[in-house]
mmCIF file of C-alpha atoms in Angstrom:
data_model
loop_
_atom_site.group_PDB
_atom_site.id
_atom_site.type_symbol
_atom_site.label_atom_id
_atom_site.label_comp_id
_atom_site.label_asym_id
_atom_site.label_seq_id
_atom_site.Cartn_x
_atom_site.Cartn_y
_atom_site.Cartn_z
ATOM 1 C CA UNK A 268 -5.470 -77.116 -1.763
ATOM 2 C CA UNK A 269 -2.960 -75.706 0.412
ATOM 3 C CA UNK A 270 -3.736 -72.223 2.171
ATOM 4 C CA UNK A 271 -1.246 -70.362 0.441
ATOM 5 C CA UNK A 272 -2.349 -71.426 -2.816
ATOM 6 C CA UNK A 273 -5.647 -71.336 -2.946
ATOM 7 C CA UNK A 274 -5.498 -67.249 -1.142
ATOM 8 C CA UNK A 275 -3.186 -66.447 -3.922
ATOM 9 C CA UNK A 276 -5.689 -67.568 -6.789
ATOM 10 C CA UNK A 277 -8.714 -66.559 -4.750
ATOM 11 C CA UNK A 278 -6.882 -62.946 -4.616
ATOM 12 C CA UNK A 279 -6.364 -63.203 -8.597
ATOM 13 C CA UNK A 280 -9.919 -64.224 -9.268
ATOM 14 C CA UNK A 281 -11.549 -61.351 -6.932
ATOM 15 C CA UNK A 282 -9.082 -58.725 -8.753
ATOM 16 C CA UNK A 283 -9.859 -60.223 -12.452
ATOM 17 C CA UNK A 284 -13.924 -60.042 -11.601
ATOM 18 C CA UNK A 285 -13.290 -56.088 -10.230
ATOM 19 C CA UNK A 286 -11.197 -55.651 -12.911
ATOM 20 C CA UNK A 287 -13.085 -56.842 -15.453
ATOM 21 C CA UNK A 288 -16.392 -55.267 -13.866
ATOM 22 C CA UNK A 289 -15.167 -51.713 -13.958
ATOM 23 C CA UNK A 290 -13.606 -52.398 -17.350
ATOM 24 C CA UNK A 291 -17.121 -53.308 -18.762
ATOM 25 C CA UNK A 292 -19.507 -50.732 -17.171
ATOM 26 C CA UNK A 293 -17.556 -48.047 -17.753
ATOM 27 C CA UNK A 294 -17.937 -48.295 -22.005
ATOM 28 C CA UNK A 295 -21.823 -47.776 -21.176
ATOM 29 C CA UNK A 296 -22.466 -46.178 -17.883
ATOM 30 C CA UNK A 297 -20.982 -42.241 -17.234
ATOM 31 C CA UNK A 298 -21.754 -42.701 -13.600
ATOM 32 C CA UNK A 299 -19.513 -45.714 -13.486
ATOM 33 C CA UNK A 300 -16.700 -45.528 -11.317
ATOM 34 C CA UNK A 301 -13.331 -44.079 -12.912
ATOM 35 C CA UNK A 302 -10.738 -46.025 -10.550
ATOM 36 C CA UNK A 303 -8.322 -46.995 -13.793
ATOM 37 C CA UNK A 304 -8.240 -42.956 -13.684
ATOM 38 C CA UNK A 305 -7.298 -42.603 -10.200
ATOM 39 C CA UNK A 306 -4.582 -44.882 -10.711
ATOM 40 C CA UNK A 307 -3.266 -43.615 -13.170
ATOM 41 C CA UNK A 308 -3.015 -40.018 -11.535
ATOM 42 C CA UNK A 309 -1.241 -41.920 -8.557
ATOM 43 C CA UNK A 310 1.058 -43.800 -10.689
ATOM 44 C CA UNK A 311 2.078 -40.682 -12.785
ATOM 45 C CA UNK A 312 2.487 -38.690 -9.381
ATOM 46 C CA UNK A 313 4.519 -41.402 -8.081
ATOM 47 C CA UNK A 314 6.754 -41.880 -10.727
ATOM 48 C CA UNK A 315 7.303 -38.287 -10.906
ATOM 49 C CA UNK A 316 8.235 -38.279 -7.346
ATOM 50 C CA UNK A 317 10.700 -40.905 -7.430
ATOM 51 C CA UNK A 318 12.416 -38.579 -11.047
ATOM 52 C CA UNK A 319 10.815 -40.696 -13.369
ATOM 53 C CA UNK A 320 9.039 -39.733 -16.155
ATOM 54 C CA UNK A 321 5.732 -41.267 -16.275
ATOM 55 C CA UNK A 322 4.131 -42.371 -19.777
ATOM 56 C CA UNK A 323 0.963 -41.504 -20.862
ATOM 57 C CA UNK A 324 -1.801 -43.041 -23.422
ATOM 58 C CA UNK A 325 -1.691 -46.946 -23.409
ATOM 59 C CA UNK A 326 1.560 -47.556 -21.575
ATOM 60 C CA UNK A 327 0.262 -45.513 -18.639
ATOM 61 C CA UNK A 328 -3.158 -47.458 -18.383
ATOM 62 C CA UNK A 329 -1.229 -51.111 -18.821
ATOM 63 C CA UNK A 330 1.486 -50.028 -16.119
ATOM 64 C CA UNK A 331 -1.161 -49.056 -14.073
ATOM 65 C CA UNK A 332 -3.322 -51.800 -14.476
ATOM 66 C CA UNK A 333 -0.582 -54.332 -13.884
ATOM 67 C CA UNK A 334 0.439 -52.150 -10.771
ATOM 68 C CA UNK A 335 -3.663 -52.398 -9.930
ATOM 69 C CA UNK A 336 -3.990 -56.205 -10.315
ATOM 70 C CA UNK A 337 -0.851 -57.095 -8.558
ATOM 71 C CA UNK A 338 -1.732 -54.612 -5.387
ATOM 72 C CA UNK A 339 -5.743 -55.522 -5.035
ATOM 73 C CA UNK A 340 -4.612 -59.467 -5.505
ATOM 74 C CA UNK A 341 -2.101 -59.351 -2.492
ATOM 75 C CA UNK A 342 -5.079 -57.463 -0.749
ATOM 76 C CA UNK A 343 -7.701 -59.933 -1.578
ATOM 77 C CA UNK A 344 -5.410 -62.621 -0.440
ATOM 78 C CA UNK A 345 -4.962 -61.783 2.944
ATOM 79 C CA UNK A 346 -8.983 -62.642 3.036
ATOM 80 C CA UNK A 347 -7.611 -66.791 3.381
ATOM 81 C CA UNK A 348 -6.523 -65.900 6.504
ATOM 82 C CA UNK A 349 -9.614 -66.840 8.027
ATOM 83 C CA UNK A 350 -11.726 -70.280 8.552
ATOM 84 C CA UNK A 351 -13.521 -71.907 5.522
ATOM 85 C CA UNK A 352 -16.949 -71.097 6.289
ATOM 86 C CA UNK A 353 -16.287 -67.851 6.852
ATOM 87 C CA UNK A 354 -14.298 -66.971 3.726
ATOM 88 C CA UNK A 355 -17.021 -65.361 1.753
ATOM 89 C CA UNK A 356 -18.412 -62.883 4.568
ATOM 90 C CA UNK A 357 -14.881 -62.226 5.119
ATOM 91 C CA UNK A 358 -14.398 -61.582 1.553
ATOM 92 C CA UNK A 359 -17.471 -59.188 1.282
ATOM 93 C CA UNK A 360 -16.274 -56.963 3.912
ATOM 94 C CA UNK A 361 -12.487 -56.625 3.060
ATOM 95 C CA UNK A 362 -14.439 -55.619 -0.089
ATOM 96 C CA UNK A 363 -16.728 -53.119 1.604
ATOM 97 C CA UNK A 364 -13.416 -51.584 3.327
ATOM 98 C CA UNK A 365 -10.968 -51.231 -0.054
ATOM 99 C CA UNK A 366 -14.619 -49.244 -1.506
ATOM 100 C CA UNK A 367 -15.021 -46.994 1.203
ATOM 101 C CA UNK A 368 -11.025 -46.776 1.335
ATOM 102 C CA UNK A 369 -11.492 -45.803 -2.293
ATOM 103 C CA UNK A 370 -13.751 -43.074 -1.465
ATOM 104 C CA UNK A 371 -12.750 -41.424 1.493
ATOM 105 C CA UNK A 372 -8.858 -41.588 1.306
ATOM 106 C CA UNK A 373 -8.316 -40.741 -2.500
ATOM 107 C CA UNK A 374 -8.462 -36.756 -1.770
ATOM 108 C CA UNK A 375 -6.532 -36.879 1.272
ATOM 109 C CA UNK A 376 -3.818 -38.589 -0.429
ATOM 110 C CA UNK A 377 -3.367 -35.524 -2.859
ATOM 111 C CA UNK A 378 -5.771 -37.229 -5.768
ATOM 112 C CA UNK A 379 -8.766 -36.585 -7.422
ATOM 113 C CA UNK A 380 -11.384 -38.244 -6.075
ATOM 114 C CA UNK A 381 -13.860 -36.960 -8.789
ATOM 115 C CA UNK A 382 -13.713 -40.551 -10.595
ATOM 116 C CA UNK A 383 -14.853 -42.411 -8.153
ATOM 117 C CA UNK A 384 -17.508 -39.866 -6.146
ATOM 118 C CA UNK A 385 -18.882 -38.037 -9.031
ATOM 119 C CA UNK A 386 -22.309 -38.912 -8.238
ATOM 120 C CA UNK A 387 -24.152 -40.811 -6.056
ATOM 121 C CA UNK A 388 -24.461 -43.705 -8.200
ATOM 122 C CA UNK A 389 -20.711 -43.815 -8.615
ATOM 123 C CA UNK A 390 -20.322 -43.421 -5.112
ATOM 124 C CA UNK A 391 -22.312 -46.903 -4.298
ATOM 125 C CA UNK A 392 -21.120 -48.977 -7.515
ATOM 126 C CA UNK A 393 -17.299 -48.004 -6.354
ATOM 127 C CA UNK A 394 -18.243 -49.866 -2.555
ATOM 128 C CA UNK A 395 -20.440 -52.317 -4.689
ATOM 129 C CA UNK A 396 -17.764 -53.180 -6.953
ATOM 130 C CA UNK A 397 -15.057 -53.632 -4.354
ATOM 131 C CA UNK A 398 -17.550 -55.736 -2.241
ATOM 132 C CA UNK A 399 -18.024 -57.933 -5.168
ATOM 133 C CA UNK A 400 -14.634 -58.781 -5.467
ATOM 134 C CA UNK A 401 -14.088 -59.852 -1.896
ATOM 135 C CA UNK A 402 -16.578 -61.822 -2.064
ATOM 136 C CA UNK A 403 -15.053 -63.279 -5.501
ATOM 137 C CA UNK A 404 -12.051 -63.641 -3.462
ATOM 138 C CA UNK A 405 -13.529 -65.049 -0.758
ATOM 139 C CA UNK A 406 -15.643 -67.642 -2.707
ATOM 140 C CA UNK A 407 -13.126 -68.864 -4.769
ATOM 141 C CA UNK A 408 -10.613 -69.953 -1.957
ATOM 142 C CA UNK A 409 -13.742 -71.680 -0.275
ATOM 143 C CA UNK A 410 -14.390 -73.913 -2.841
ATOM 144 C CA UNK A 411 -10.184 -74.162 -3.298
ATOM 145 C CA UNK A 412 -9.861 -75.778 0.131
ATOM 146 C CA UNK A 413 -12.706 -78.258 -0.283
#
């Protein structure tokens, strides 16, 4: 499959497993990471910014998410810039960086980064999480360019 391609749906399928990951856990677990609530501070924030008036409730969390898939695919992407075998380590630590990105840079960019380092438990499944869909990423456009 051509490089393009197969990046592209390897970014879709690492963003889709993260998605669906923090989705899931987050019904059961009250240490799992809160990222959807992140976003949706940064969205309302940046919509306010630009004089928009943000929504709230369902709309908010479905402009959001579609905000969320479409950025972390184009990031998860980028991980079929490097050689076949590779693809998987490569996709484990573009992972590790977008968790520890999500920890460290949340407050400094004016949010609350309570979500996603409420604990220390939420602190390693955020990194875990985001590592998990690198490697996703990084799996799926290995076994694309067979």
């Amino acid at each position: 499959m051509k490089r393009l391609a197969s990046s592209i749906i390897g970014g879709i399928a690492g963003t889709v497993a993260l998605n669906i990951l923090h989705q899931a856990v987050k019904k059961f677990d009250h240490d799992a990471p809160r990222v959807d609530l992140v976003g949706e501070e940064a969205m309302t924030k940046g919509l306010e910014k630009a004089g928009i008036a943000a929504p709230t409730g369902d709309k908010l969390f479905m402009i959001t998410m579609a905000a969320d898939l479409i950025s972390n695919a184009a990031y998860y992407s980028m991980i079929g810039t490097g050689k076949r075998k590779q693809l998987p380590y490569i996709g484990a630590i573009t992972g590790l960086v977008a968790g520890v990105g999500a920890l460290t840079l949340t407050k400094p960019v004016g949010l609350n980064d309570e979500p996603v380092t409420r604990t220390v438990k939420t602190k390693i499944l955020t990194v875990a999480w985001y590592t998990f869909g690198g490697l996703v990423a990084g799996s799926v456009i290995k076994v694309l360019r067979k």
